[in-house]
Amino acid sequence: MYGNQGQFHGGQQPPHGYAPGPYQQPPYGAPYGPPPSGYPPPHGPQPNKYRALVIAAIVLVVVLGAVAVRAVATSNSDSPDRSNRPIATAPPPFSTVSPVTTIPKPWQGAYSVALVTDPCALLDPSVMARWSRTPKQAPQGEKEDALPSLGGGELQCNMSFEAEHTPGAVIVPPSLRITVNFAESCCDSAFYFTNRSESSVRVYGLDGGSHGPVEGLGEQAYFVTSKDLPGAPHYVTHELFVRDSNVFVKISAVVSSDTPFTNADLESAFHRQVRQILDQLRT
């Protein structure tokens, strides 16, 4: 209809009131400039308005922060002075240490292995005087102490003597052996008494020997004597078992003589030996 410079084609005249404006179409690819005067501004908020809102928000935050700081300062100034008050300390932690308790030790009793240093101090050679007055060698002993948490303990002593008999006779030299056991966590004195005495009966008491309970020695006592060999010399093995409280005592003696001897001779000698042992071990 019309071309450049506001000229109309075909010799047409511009409409009434038309005045050519200064606007010229920019070359191809050139950026557009500001819109010509007379056109309305583009729609939507402008960048200046966004900047104003951000600045207003920042100012508001600063003002509110200042108000809060002043309020806290005022509150602290109105609070009472606690600088002189003692600082509260946390209570001590709950103690996990258990109260000291005494662990029961059922193996303890009226006797103690700790009272004896030399086991052979318990052995009295004079009890063998009926069969021999001459020790053949020094006694040999062993001691086993008790364990604090288990109890127990053991004493042993063995002594040999010269044989006193008619020259030319074949005879077994006399000997005396004592064994003392103390009760422990697994075994009381009754355990030792029963096992040792029953074993002795099976060895010496069933083949013509004699055995039975004994009165007046500890809580329980038993003897076993082997069969006397016929003829001379006379020879027997005599064993005595005694238990009392937490202790067990065994005496084993081999005795021989050209002349006969009786059970009363054995009882007189070895009952005395047991009483001496118990007296030395009693607490």
Tab-separated table of C-alpha atoms in Angstrom:
chain	number	residue	atom	x	y	z
A	1	MET	CA	0.000	0.000	0.000
A	2	TYR	CA	2.732	2.300	0.937
A	3	GLY	CA	6.485	2.029	0.886
A	4	ASN	CA	9.435	3.729	2.393
A	5	GLN	CA	9.594	7.344	3.483
A	6	GLY	CA	5.878	7.409	3.984
A	7	GLN	CA	5.210	7.575	0.241
A	8	PHE	CA	2.108	5.901	-1.120
A	9	HIS	CA	2.167	3.759	-4.237
A	10	GLY	CA	0.248	4.515	-7.360
A	11	GLY	CA	0.061	8.178	-6.694
A	12	GLN	CA	-2.417	7.747	-3.856
A	13	GLN	CA	-2.784	10.614	-1.458
A	14	PRO	CA	-2.433	10.099	2.275
A	15	PRO	CA	-5.610	10.246	4.296
A	16	HIS	CA	-6.734	13.448	5.827
A	17	GLY	CA	-4.683	14.511	8.802
A	18	TYR	CA	-1.851	12.059	8.159
A	19	ALA	CA	1.601	13.415	8.839
A	20	PRO	CA	4.642	11.331	8.113
A	21	GLY	CA	6.553	10.542	11.305
A	22	PRO	CA	10.218	10.299	11.913
A	23	TYR	CA	10.100	6.514	12.310
A	24	GLN	CA	12.106	4.557	9.888
A	25	GLN	CA	12.307	0.753	9.759
A	26	PRO	CA	15.738	-0.329	10.914
A	27	PRO	CA	17.884	-2.395	8.622
A	28	TYR	CA	17.528	-6.176	8.824
A	29	GLY	CA	19.206	-7.583	11.931
A	30	ALA	CA	19.625	-4.229	13.676
A	31	PRO	CA	18.253	-3.952	17.291
A	32	TYR	CA	15.034	-2.169	17.859
A	33	GLY	CA	15.275	1.135	19.587
A	34	PRO	CA	12.841	2.689	21.984
A	35	PRO	CA	9.256	2.732	20.810
A	36	PRO	CA	8.122	5.860	19.096
A	37	SER	CA	6.445	8.541	21.085
A	38	GLY	CA	2.779	8.207	21.480
A	39	TYR	CA	2.788	4.424	22.109
A	40	PRO	CA	1.747	3.087	25.600
A	41	PRO	CA	4.503	1.682	27.889
A	42	PRO	CA	4.946	-2.110	27.999
A	43	HIS	CA	2.878	-4.091	30.492
A	44	GLY	CA	4.243	-5.560	33.900
A	45	PRO	CA	6.392	-4.061	36.694
A	46	GLN	CA	9.579	-2.314	35.850
A	47	PRO	CA	13.044	-3.169	37.313
A	48	ASN	CA	13.050	-0.028	39.446
A	49	LYS	CA	9.973	-1.221	41.279
A	50	TYR	CA	11.618	-4.613	42.195
A	51	ARG	CA	14.679	-2.824	43.502
A	52	ALA	CA	12.542	-0.628	45.712
A	53	LEU	CA	10.759	-3.638	47.221
A	54	VAL	CA	14.069	-5.376	48.051
A	55	ILE	CA	15.466	-2.263	49.708
A	56	ALA	CA	12.289	-1.851	51.774
A	57	ALA	CA	12.515	-5.484	52.957
A	58	ILE	CA	16.159	-5.082	54.010
A	59	VAL	CA	15.363	-1.912	55.941
A	60	LEU	CA	12.491	-3.699	57.716
A	61	VAL	CA	14.749	-6.609	58.776
A	62	VAL	CA	17.396	-4.235	60.131
A	63	VAL	CA	14.810	-2.304	62.124
A	64	LEU	CA	13.275	-5.455	63.614
A	65	GLY	CA	16.753	-6.792	64.570
A	66	ALA	CA	17.628	-3.563	66.332
A	67	VAL	CA	14.365	-3.693	68.257
A	68	ALA	CA	15.043	-7.300	69.330
A	69	VAL	CA	18.583	-6.507	70.546
A	70	ARG	CA	17.314	-3.601	72.572
A	71	ALA	CA	14.594	-5.744	74.120
A	72	VAL	CA	17.134	-8.400	75.211
A	73	ALA	CA	19.459	-5.776	76.678
A	74	THR	CA	16.586	-4.250	78.626
A	75	SER	CA	15.545	-7.676	79.934
A	76	ASN	CA	19.080	-8.446	81.155
A	77	SER	CA	19.385	-5.102	82.892
A	78	ASP	CA	16.126	-5.733	84.761
A	79	SER	CA	17.202	-9.238	85.923
A	80	PRO	CA	18.683	-9.594	89.457
A	81	ASP	CA	22.458	-9.967	89.819
A	82	ARG	CA	23.323	-13.664	90.136
A	83	SER	CA	27.088	-13.320	89.989
A	84	ASN	CA	27.475	-13.948	93.712
A	85	ARG	CA	25.278	-17.014	93.781
A	86	PRO	CA	27.001	-20.415	93.978
A	87	ILE	CA	27.199	-22.286	90.731
A	88	ALA	CA	25.055	-25.380	90.779
A	89	THR	CA	27.018	-28.559	90.296
A	90	ALA	CA	25.728	-31.771	88.820
A	91	PRO	CA	25.049	-34.544	91.316
A	92	PRO	CA	27.717	-37.237	91.441
A	93	PRO	CA	27.064	-40.106	89.062
A	94	PHE	CA	25.351	-43.143	90.456
A	95	SER	CA	27.940	-45.469	91.860
A	96	THR	CA	28.153	-48.798	90.105
A	97	VAL	CA	30.393	-50.347	92.779
A	98	SER	CA	28.563	-53.113	94.543
A	99	PRO	CA	28.639	-53.114	98.326
A	100	VAL	CA	31.299	-55.293	99.848
A	101	THR	CA	29.834	-58.661	100.654
A	102	THR	CA	31.395	-61.662	102.296
A	103	ILE	CA	31.490	-64.634	99.954
A	104	PRO	CA	30.363	-67.736	101.837
A	105	LYS	CA	33.055	-70.379	102.237
A	106	PRO	CA	31.280	-73.552	103.305
A	107	TRP	CA	34.551	-75.488	103.381
A	108	GLN	CA	35.804	-73.540	106.380
A	109	GLY	CA	35.439	-75.052	109.831
A	110	ALA	CA	37.138	-75.715	113.129
A	111	TYR	CA	40.500	-76.681	111.617
A	112	SER	CA	43.023	-74.908	109.392
A	113	VAL	CA	45.959	-76.082	107.308
A	114	ALA	CA	47.619	-72.699	107.871
A	115	LEU	CA	48.391	-73.602	111.497
A	116	VAL	CA	51.054	-76.104	110.425
A	117	THR	CA	54.322	-75.335	108.657
A	118	ASP	CA	55.976	-78.769	108.925
A	119	PRO	CA	53.549	-81.675	108.417
A	120	CYS	CA	55.871	-84.062	110.225
A	121	ALA	CA	55.462	-82.003	113.377
A	122	LEU	CA	52.103	-83.735	113.643
A	123	LEU	CA	53.672	-87.212	113.777
A	124	ASP	CA	54.606	-88.646	117.168
A	125	PRO	CA	57.206	-91.454	116.856
A	126	SER	CA	56.522	-92.638	120.412
A	127	VAL	CA	53.209	-94.179	119.384
A	128	MET	CA	55.246	-96.888	117.597
A	129	ALA	CA	57.180	-97.852	120.741
A	130	ARG	CA	55.269	-101.143	121.110
A	131	TRP	CA	56.811	-102.297	117.769
A	132	SER	CA	59.974	-100.217	117.356
A	133	ARG	CA	61.769	-97.469	119.246
A	134	THR	CA	64.306	-96.670	116.559
A	135	PRO	CA	63.416	-94.497	113.571
A	136	LYS	CA	65.116	-95.737	110.431
A	137	GLN	CA	65.359	-92.341	108.769
A	138	ALA	CA	64.166	-88.776	109.147
A	139	PRO	CA	60.478	-88.312	108.433
A	140	GLN	CA	59.483	-87.001	105.006
A	141	GLY	CA	56.546	-84.629	104.664
A	142	GLU	CA	54.610	-82.608	102.094
A	143	LYS	CA	52.232	-79.706	102.492
A	144	GLU	CA	49.647	-78.306	100.079
A	145	ASP	CA	48.140	-74.975	101.104
A	146	ALA	CA	44.489	-74.064	100.727
A	147	LEU	CA	43.317	-71.895	97.832
A	148	PRO	CA	41.501	-68.680	98.870
A	149	SER	CA	38.535	-69.286	96.565
A	150	LEU	CA	38.389	-73.103	96.779
A	151	GLY	CA	39.637	-74.138	100.201
A	152	GLY	CA	41.268	-77.532	100.551
A	153	GLY	CA	44.812	-78.238	101.618
A	154	GLU	CA	46.675	-81.437	102.460
A	155	LEU	CA	49.355	-82.598	104.889
A	156	GLN	CA	51.381	-85.817	104.621
A	157	CYS	CA	54.214	-87.353	106.600
A	158	ASN	CA	55.828	-90.775	106.455
A	159	MET	CA	58.310	-92.364	108.897
A	160	SER	CA	60.030	-95.758	108.792
A	161	PHE	CA	61.423	-97.685	111.786
A	162	GLU	CA	63.981	-100.367	112.397
A	163	ALA	CA	62.535	-103.847	112.852
A	164	GLU	CA	62.976	-105.299	116.332
A	165	HIS	CA	62.730	-109.089	116.212
A	166	THR	CA	64.570	-112.313	116.916
A	167	PRO	CA	67.775	-112.503	114.889
A	168	GLY	CA	67.312	-114.441	111.667
A	169	ALA	CA	63.576	-113.850	111.435
A	170	VAL	CA	62.176	-112.307	108.285
A	171	ILE	CA	60.080	-109.317	109.225
A	172	VAL	CA	58.630	-106.217	107.547
A	173	PRO	CA	59.993	-102.995	109.076
A	174	PRO	CA	57.303	-100.976	110.877
A	175	SER	CA	56.157	-97.673	109.376
A	176	LEU	CA	53.727	-94.891	110.164
A	177	ARG	CA	52.065	-92.566	107.683
A	178	ILE	CA	49.589	-89.767	108.329
A	179	THR	CA	47.432	-87.972	105.752
A	180	VAL	CA	45.266	-84.934	106.514
A	181	ASN	CA	42.774	-83.460	104.041
A	182	PHE	CA	40.790	-80.275	104.508
A	183	ALA	CA	37.355	-79.676	103.026
A	184	GLU	CA	37.171	-77.726	99.764
A	185	SER	CA	34.502	-76.392	97.421
A	186	CYS	CA	33.946	-79.786	95.778
A	187	CYS	CA	34.533	-82.182	98.660
A	188	ASP	CA	33.776	-82.022	102.360
A	189	SER	CA	35.379	-84.126	105.064
A	190	ALA	CA	32.582	-86.707	104.815
A	191	PHE	CA	33.480	-87.300	101.164
A	192	TYR	CA	37.077	-88.158	102.044
A	193	PHE	CA	36.009	-90.262	105.003
A	194	THR	CA	33.570	-92.402	103.030
A	195	ASN	CA	35.780	-92.960	100.003
A	196	ARG	CA	38.992	-93.734	101.896
A	197	SER	CA	37.447	-96.010	104.508
A	198	GLU	CA	35.432	-98.026	101.964
A	199	SER	CA	38.520	-98.479	99.815
A	200	SER	CA	40.490	-99.758	102.788
A	201	VAL	CA	37.773	-102.236	103.689
A	202	ARG	CA	37.880	-103.673	100.161
A	203	VAL	CA	41.666	-104.090	100.398
A	204	TYR	CA	42.215	-105.296	103.971
A	205	GLY	CA	38.897	-105.990	105.636
A	206	LEU	CA	37.257	-108.584	103.399
A	207	ASP	CA	39.942	-111.298	103.574
A	208	GLY	CA	39.742	-112.243	107.199
A	209	GLY	CA	40.549	-108.772	108.504
A	210	SER	CA	38.493	-106.742	110.947
A	211	HIS	CA	36.814	-103.330	110.572
A	212	GLY	CA	34.150	-101.214	112.198
A	213	PRO	CA	33.201	-97.819	113.669
A	214	VAL	CA	35.116	-96.193	116.486
A	215	GLU	CA	33.520	-94.190	119.282
A	216	GLY	CA	34.937	-91.038	120.842
A	217	LEU	CA	37.017	-89.736	117.902
A	218	GLY	CA	35.682	-86.675	116.081
A	219	GLU	CA	32.267	-86.743	114.461
A	220	GLN	CA	32.898	-90.080	112.762
A	221	ALA	CA	35.665	-92.693	112.916
A	222	TYR	CA	36.342	-96.122	111.425
A	223	PHE	CA	39.166	-98.652	111.622
A	224	VAL	CA	40.363	-101.417	109.295
A	225	THR	CA	42.945	-104.066	110.286
A	226	SER	CA	44.309	-106.691	107.941
A	227	LYS	CA	44.448	-110.379	108.857
A	228	ASP	CA	47.344	-111.368	111.086
A	229	LEU	CA	49.713	-113.799	109.429
A	230	PRO	CA	50.006	-117.165	111.255
A	231	GLY	CA	53.162	-117.916	113.201
A	232	ALA	CA	55.889	-115.503	114.095
A	233	PRO	CA	56.516	-112.731	113.495
A	234	HIS	CA	53.073	-111.171	113.769
A	235	TYR	CA	52.367	-108.605	111.095
A	236	VAL	CA	49.326	-106.436	110.259
A	237	THR	CA	48.379	-103.241	108.464
A	238	HIS	CA	46.188	-101.037	110.600
A	239	GLU	CA	44.317	-97.962	109.234
A	240	LEU	CA	42.256	-95.454	111.172
A	241	PHE	CA	39.933	-92.872	109.564
A	242	VAL	CA	38.549	-89.862	111.424
A	243	ARG	CA	36.581	-86.829	110.291
A	244	ASP	CA	35.594	-83.796	112.341
A	245	SER	CA	34.158	-80.503	111.052
A	246	ASN	CA	36.193	-79.617	107.951
A	247	VAL	CA	39.110	-82.029	108.460
A	248	PHE	CA	39.771	-85.659	107.593
A	249	VAL	CA	42.641	-87.671	109.145
A	250	LYS	CA	43.969	-91.012	108.009
A	251	ILE	CA	46.598	-93.021	109.869
A	252	SER	CA	48.162	-96.006	108.175
A	253	ALA	CA	50.591	-98.151	110.176
A	254	VAL	CA	52.477	-101.321	109.392
A	255	VAL	CA	53.344	-103.122	112.605
A	256	SER	CA	55.210	-106.390	113.229
A	257	SER	CA	56.517	-108.181	116.269
A	258	ASP	CA	57.880	-111.470	117.491
A	259	THR	CA	55.213	-111.472	120.168
A	260	PRO	CA	51.469	-111.250	119.612
A	261	PHE	CA	49.669	-107.926	120.076
A	262	THR	CA	46.006	-107.100	120.335
A	263	ASN	CA	43.538	-104.570	118.905
A	264	ALA	CA	43.740	-102.772	122.233
A	265	ASP	CA	47.452	-102.164	121.569
A	266	LEU	CA	46.579	-100.638	118.197
A	267	GLU	CA	43.784	-98.488	119.610
A	268	SER	CA	45.930	-97.157	122.461
A	269	ALA	CA	48.691	-96.055	120.092
A	270	PHE	CA	46.797	-94.621	117.136
A	271	HIS	CA	43.821	-93.059	118.895
A	272	ARG	CA	46.330	-90.989	120.833
A	273	GLN	CA	48.045	-89.988	117.597
A	274	VAL	CA	44.740	-88.794	116.050
A	275	ARG	CA	43.865	-86.693	119.092
A	276	GLN	CA	47.275	-85.005	118.955
A	277	ILE	CA	46.789	-84.154	115.286
A	278	LEU	CA	43.328	-82.662	115.854
A	279	ASP	CA	44.582	-80.589	118.774
A	280	GLN	CA	47.371	-79.034	116.670
A	281	LEU	CA	45.077	-78.198	113.743
A	282	ARG	CA	42.146	-76.788	115.729
A	283	THR	CA	41.694	-73.027	115.345
